Each structure stands twice: as C-alpha cells, then as structure tokens.
Short mmCIF file of C-alpha atoms in Angstrom, two decimals:
data_model
loop_
_atom_site.label_atom_id
_atom_site.label_comp_id
_atom_site.label_asym_id
_atom_site.label_seq_id
_atom_site.Cartn_x
_atom_site.Cartn_y
_atom_site.Cartn_z
CA PHE A 1 -14.67 18.06 -32.83
CA ASN A 2 -11.33 17.87 -32.09
CA GLU A 3 -10.91 14.04 -30.31
CA ASP A 4 -7.44 15.09 -29.00
CA GLN A 5 -8.71 18.39 -27.37
CA ASP A 6 -11.60 16.99 -25.80
CA PHE A 7 -9.21 13.87 -24.21
CA ASN A 8 -6.79 16.36 -22.74
CA ASP A 9 -9.52 18.03 -21.51
CA SER A 10 -11.11 14.95 -19.77
CA VAL A 11 -7.66 14.45 -18.38
CA LEU A 12 -6.98 17.50 -17.11
CA TRP A 13 -10.45 17.62 -15.48
CA LEU A 14 -9.65 14.42 -14.01
CA GLU A 15 -6.41 15.59 -12.58
CA LYS A 16 -7.80 19.03 -11.10
CA GLU A 17 -11.06 16.59 -9.73
CA ALA A 18 -8.63 14.18 -8.04
CA HIS A 19 -6.27 16.75 -6.62
CA ARG A 20 -9.71 18.60 -5.08
CA ILE A 21 -10.59 15.54 -3.30
CA ILE A 22 -7.45 14.80 -2.00
CA ARG A 23 -6.73 17.56 -0.32
CA GLY A 24 -10.93 17.84 0.80
CA SER A 25 -10.52 14.55 2.24
CA MET A 26 -7.41 15.69 4.55
CA ARG A 27 -7.79 14.96 8.55
CA THR A 28 -5.41 15.77 11.32
CA MET A 29 -4.59 12.87 13.46
CA ASN A 30 -3.96 13.41 17.20
CA ASP A 31 -0.48 13.59 16.87
CA GLY A 32 -0.64 15.96 14.15
CA THR A 33 -0.23 13.53 11.22
CA ALA A 34 -2.06 14.61 7.92
CA ALA A 35 -4.45 11.97 7.06
CA PHE A 36 -6.14 10.90 3.92
CA PRO A 37 -9.31 8.66 4.19
CA PRO A 38 -10.93 7.54 1.27
CA GLN A 39 -13.93 10.24 1.74
CA VAL A 40 -14.11 13.77 1.92
CA GLY A 41 -15.97 14.65 5.14
CA ILE A 42 -16.70 11.97 8.20
CA GLY A 43 -17.64 8.69 7.73
CA TYR A 44 -14.24 7.06 7.06
CA GLU A 45 -12.66 7.08 10.93
CA ALA A 46 -9.37 6.10 9.75
CA PHE A 47 -6.63 6.40 7.73
CA TRP A 48 -6.57 3.40 5.14
CA LEU A 49 -3.47 1.96 3.63
CA ARG A 50 -4.51 0.66 0.21
CA ASP A 51 -7.00 3.31 -0.47
CA TYR A 52 -4.22 5.84 0.25
CA ALA A 53 -1.53 3.61 -1.69
CA TYR A 54 -4.21 3.96 -4.94
CA THR A 55 -4.18 8.17 -4.86
CA LEU A 56 -0.54 7.94 -5.05
CA GLU A 57 -0.60 5.83 -8.10
CA GLY A 58 -2.82 8.25 -9.84
CA SER A 59 -2.04 11.86 -8.45
CA VAL A 60 1.35 11.57 -6.14
CA ASN A 61 1.75 15.19 -6.62
CA SER A 62 -1.39 16.25 -4.67
CA TYR A 63 1.24 15.56 -1.65
CA SER A 64 3.48 17.33 0.08
CA ASP A 65 7.12 15.64 0.51
CA LYS A 66 6.60 15.78 4.31
CA GLU A 67 2.87 14.51 4.15
CA LEU A 68 4.48 11.82 1.93
CA VAL A 69 7.18 10.31 4.43
CA ASP A 70 4.66 11.00 7.43
CA ALA A 71 2.08 9.06 6.09
CA CYS A 72 4.70 6.28 4.93
CA ASN A 73 6.47 6.53 8.70
CA LEU A 74 2.57 5.87 9.99
CA PHE A 75 2.43 2.95 8.10
CA ILE A 76 5.64 1.07 8.86
CA GLY A 77 5.21 2.11 12.59
CA GLY A 78 2.07 0.54 12.51
CA MET A 79 3.43 -2.79 11.71
CA ARG A 80 3.37 -5.81 14.33
CA ALA A 81 6.88 -7.08 15.39
CA ASP A 82 6.35 -10.33 12.91
CA GLY A 83 6.02 -7.70 10.37
CA ALA A 84 2.01 -8.24 10.05
CA ALA A 85 1.04 -4.90 8.18
CA VAL A 86 -1.99 -2.97 8.77
CA ASP A 87 -5.53 -2.61 7.13
CA CYS A 88 -5.73 0.97 8.28
CA ILE A 89 -4.83 2.90 11.59
CA LYS A 90 -7.17 4.98 13.74
CA PHE A 91 -6.81 8.79 13.91
CA ASN A 92 -6.01 8.27 17.85
CA GLY A 93 -3.04 5.96 16.14
CA THR A 94 -4.15 2.55 17.33
CA PRO A 95 -3.29 0.16 13.92
CA ILE A 96 -6.03 -2.16 12.75
CA TYR A 97 -4.87 -5.15 11.08
CA LYS A 98 -8.23 -6.69 9.85
CA PRO A 99 -10.81 -5.30 7.81
CA GLY A 100 -13.98 -4.12 9.87
CA PHE A 101 -12.29 -2.46 12.85
CA GLY A 102 -10.72 -5.62 13.69
CA SER A 103 -13.52 -7.78 13.27
CA MET A 104 -12.80 -10.02 9.79
CA GLY A 105 -10.97 -12.64 9.98
CA LYS A 106 -8.49 -14.18 12.75
CA ASN A 107 -5.36 -13.05 10.91
CA PRO A 108 -4.32 -9.67 9.14
CA VAL A 109 -5.29 -8.65 5.84
CA ALA A 110 -3.38 -10.78 2.83
CA ASP A 111 -2.49 -7.31 0.94
CA GLY A 112 -1.23 -5.19 3.58
CA SER A 113 2.58 -6.04 3.18
CA GLN A 114 2.31 -5.39 -0.37
CA PHE A 115 0.81 -1.61 -0.11
CA THR A 116 3.33 -0.96 2.58
CA VAL A 117 5.86 -1.51 0.03
CA ASN A 118 4.01 0.16 -2.80
CA VAL A 119 3.55 3.17 -0.33
CA ALA A 120 7.18 3.44 0.37
CA TRP A 121 8.15 2.99 -3.56
CA GLN A 122 5.89 5.72 -4.18
CA THR A 123 6.96 8.14 -1.25
CA TYR A 124 10.74 7.34 -2.54
CA GLN A 125 9.99 8.00 -6.37
CA ARG A 126 9.60 11.32 -5.01
CA THR A 127 11.94 12.43 -2.31
CA LYS A 128 14.95 10.16 -3.50
CA ASP A 129 16.06 10.33 0.18
CA ASN A 130 18.56 7.49 0.37
CA LYS A 131 19.19 8.24 3.94
CA TYR A 132 15.18 7.88 4.81
CA LEU A 133 15.23 4.73 2.85
CA LYS A 134 18.03 3.31 4.75
CA THR A 135 15.95 3.84 7.83
CA ILE A 136 12.45 2.25 6.40
CA ILE A 137 14.31 -0.75 4.13
CA ASP A 138 14.84 -3.29 6.69
CA PHE A 139 10.90 -2.94 7.66
CA LEU A 140 10.31 -3.27 3.96
CA VAL A 141 11.64 -6.81 3.93
CA LYS A 142 10.17 -7.66 7.12
CA THR A 143 6.55 -7.11 6.14
CA MET A 144 6.96 -8.74 2.71
CA ASN A 145 8.19 -12.23 4.66
CA ALA A 146 5.23 -11.73 6.67
CA VAL A 147 3.14 -12.37 3.29
CA PRO A 148 1.51 -15.89 4.02
CA ARG A 149 2.30 -17.98 1.01
CA ASN A 150 1.76 -21.83 -0.07
CA PRO A 151 5.25 -23.25 0.18
CA ASN A 152 4.38 -25.45 -3.08
CA THR A 153 2.89 -22.57 -5.43
CA HIS A 154 4.51 -19.63 -3.75
CA LEU A 155 1.49 -17.84 -3.93
CA VAL A 156 -0.51 -15.70 -1.63
CA HIS A 157 -2.51 -18.42 0.38
CA ILE A 158 -5.73 -18.36 3.15
CA ILE A 159 -5.82 -21.47 5.23
CA PRO A 160 -8.79 -23.02 4.79
CA GLY A 161 -11.57 -23.78 7.68
CA ASN A 162 -14.58 -23.29 9.06
CA GLU A 163 -13.65 -20.21 10.39
CA GLN A 164 -12.10 -17.15 8.05
CA ASP A 165 -8.62 -17.31 8.42
CA ARG A 166 -8.26 -13.54 7.05
CA CYS A 167 -9.35 -11.09 4.37
CA PRO A 168 -8.33 -10.97 1.09
CA TYR A 169 -7.79 -7.82 -1.14
CA GLY A 170 -9.19 -5.06 0.82
CA PHE A 171 -11.94 -4.45 -2.03
CA THR A 172 -13.27 -7.92 -1.46
CA ASP A 173 -13.36 -8.22 2.26
CA THR A 174 -16.62 -9.41 2.79
CA ILE A 175 -15.91 -12.60 0.36
CA SER A 176 -14.61 -15.40 2.37
CA LYS A 177 -11.85 -17.00 0.17
CA GLN A 178 -9.59 -19.75 1.02
CA GLY A 179 -6.38 -21.50 -0.60
CA ASP A 180 -4.32 -19.78 -3.07
CA VAL A 181 -6.01 -16.12 -3.79
CA LEU A 182 -4.87 -14.50 -7.43
CA PHE A 183 -4.96 -10.65 -6.46
CA CYS A 184 -2.94 -10.56 -3.62
CA SER A 185 -0.07 -12.71 -5.40
CA LEU A 186 0.01 -10.14 -8.34
CA LEU A 187 0.13 -7.68 -5.34
CA TYR A 188 3.15 -9.42 -4.13
CA VAL A 189 4.77 -9.70 -7.31
CA GLN A 190 4.54 -6.12 -8.08
CA ALA A 191 5.46 -5.27 -4.06
CA SER A 192 8.73 -7.48 -4.99
CA ARG A 193 9.56 -5.65 -8.14
CA ARG A 194 9.44 -2.44 -6.31
CA LEU A 195 11.09 -4.04 -3.40
CA SER A 196 13.84 -4.46 -5.66
CA ASP A 197 13.94 -1.41 -7.13
CA LEU A 198 14.85 0.28 -3.61
CA LEU A 199 17.24 -2.13 -2.47
CA TYR A 200 19.24 -1.55 -5.77
CA SER A 201 19.30 2.24 -4.82
CA LEU A 202 21.11 1.06 -1.88
CA GLY A 203 23.32 -0.79 -3.21
CA ARG A 204 21.99 -4.24 -1.44
CA THR A 205 22.68 -6.59 -4.52
CA ASN A 206 22.06 -9.66 -2.91
CA ASP A 207 18.67 -8.63 -1.57
CA ARG A 208 18.03 -7.56 -4.92
CA THR A 209 18.31 -10.37 -6.57
CA TYR A 210 15.99 -12.48 -4.33
CA TYR A 211 13.58 -9.64 -4.90
CA GLN A 212 13.73 -9.49 -8.78
CA GLY A 213 13.24 -13.64 -8.20
CA GLU A 214 9.79 -12.99 -6.17
CA GLY A 215 8.71 -10.82 -9.33
CA ILE A 216 9.01 -13.21 -11.67
CA THR A 217 8.05 -16.37 -9.83
CA PHE A 218 4.98 -16.81 -11.21
#
C-alpha cells in the first residue's frame, strides 16, 4: 500500500470530477453568457455569485478566459448604484440582491461585495489583463465601500431589529443574525487583501495602502 500514490490518485479523481461537474452545470443565459449554477440540470434557475467564486478557488482551470471575464462582467454589472452586490443573477439578466430570490431581509446580503472582489481577483490571476482590470477596479472599490460595517469595531454588521435587516453569509442565510458577524468579516479581510493586490497591479499605491490596512484591521 502506497499512501502517497493513493493520495495523488484521490486528488486527481477530485480534480477530474470537479471539472466534470462544473462543465456539466453550464447553462446559457438569455444574452448568451455562459452561467454556472451550483447544480447539474434544472433546480437552480440563476447564476449564484458565491458558489461560482468557490469553484474558482478550487478549479479555475475548468473555465476559459472568456467565460471568466464574461462572468466577472455579469456580476459587476449587476451591482446597484450604491455599490451593493448581488446574491445571484437570473438567467434573464435580472440581478437579485437578497436570498430567496429577493424575499429574505430588507437589504442586500452581507457577503456579496466580498465575493465580487474575489471573483475579479481570480479572473485577474488567470488573465493578467491590466487593461481589463482598469475597467473594473473602481467598481470593486465602490462595492467594498458598500459593505455594512460597525464604525466602532470595523466588523461587518447587521442592524438589530424585529424585522431582519439583511442575511449573513450565504450558506447560513436562513439563520437570522444580528450585530457583528464573524464570517462575513473574515471574507472582508480576504477581499481587502485581494483588492490591495489588484490596486498594486495598477500602481495605485495610496488606495492599495488603505486596503492593506483593512486586511489586517482585526
């Protein structure tokens, strides 16, 4: 029994299986954009931001450069005028800002901006296209400024009240949380570090320094 070989074979199987599932999940949106919902076949009738971001973390090579850029443009294009990021985008192009197709919470989900930055960062790691990065960087800064935070603790914050202000991290969106929320804050730290990297790539040192600081605030 060769433990190293068994481990390597398992990793290879996982990589192939991840690629198979990602490619099998592809749906074509009304405008022709390739969408990758978190399920093969029908059932998830939209393109979810955070699920897509996680597939990039584990299997970015399952996508073409065009698919990466198109998806990045889609999620950035879905941002509201105030910088709030989406929860998902329907196949007809309609942006949805709250879980449950807009039915949960009064305000946009608390993790959308962070995952938008992460999608852009992953896209840039593959393409290294500074010209493209210049076209989206200010939108990334804007969406990070829209993250709801406690001015005293600097943590991502959900306003307490009888009516749910907004949903927390997407995979706990059915749990009503109030006050400072840990995981969304950790996502903010990660996104700040990645936004700092992107700003550095464009030579925007002052902005980069700010987000470097945000990445070590807590």
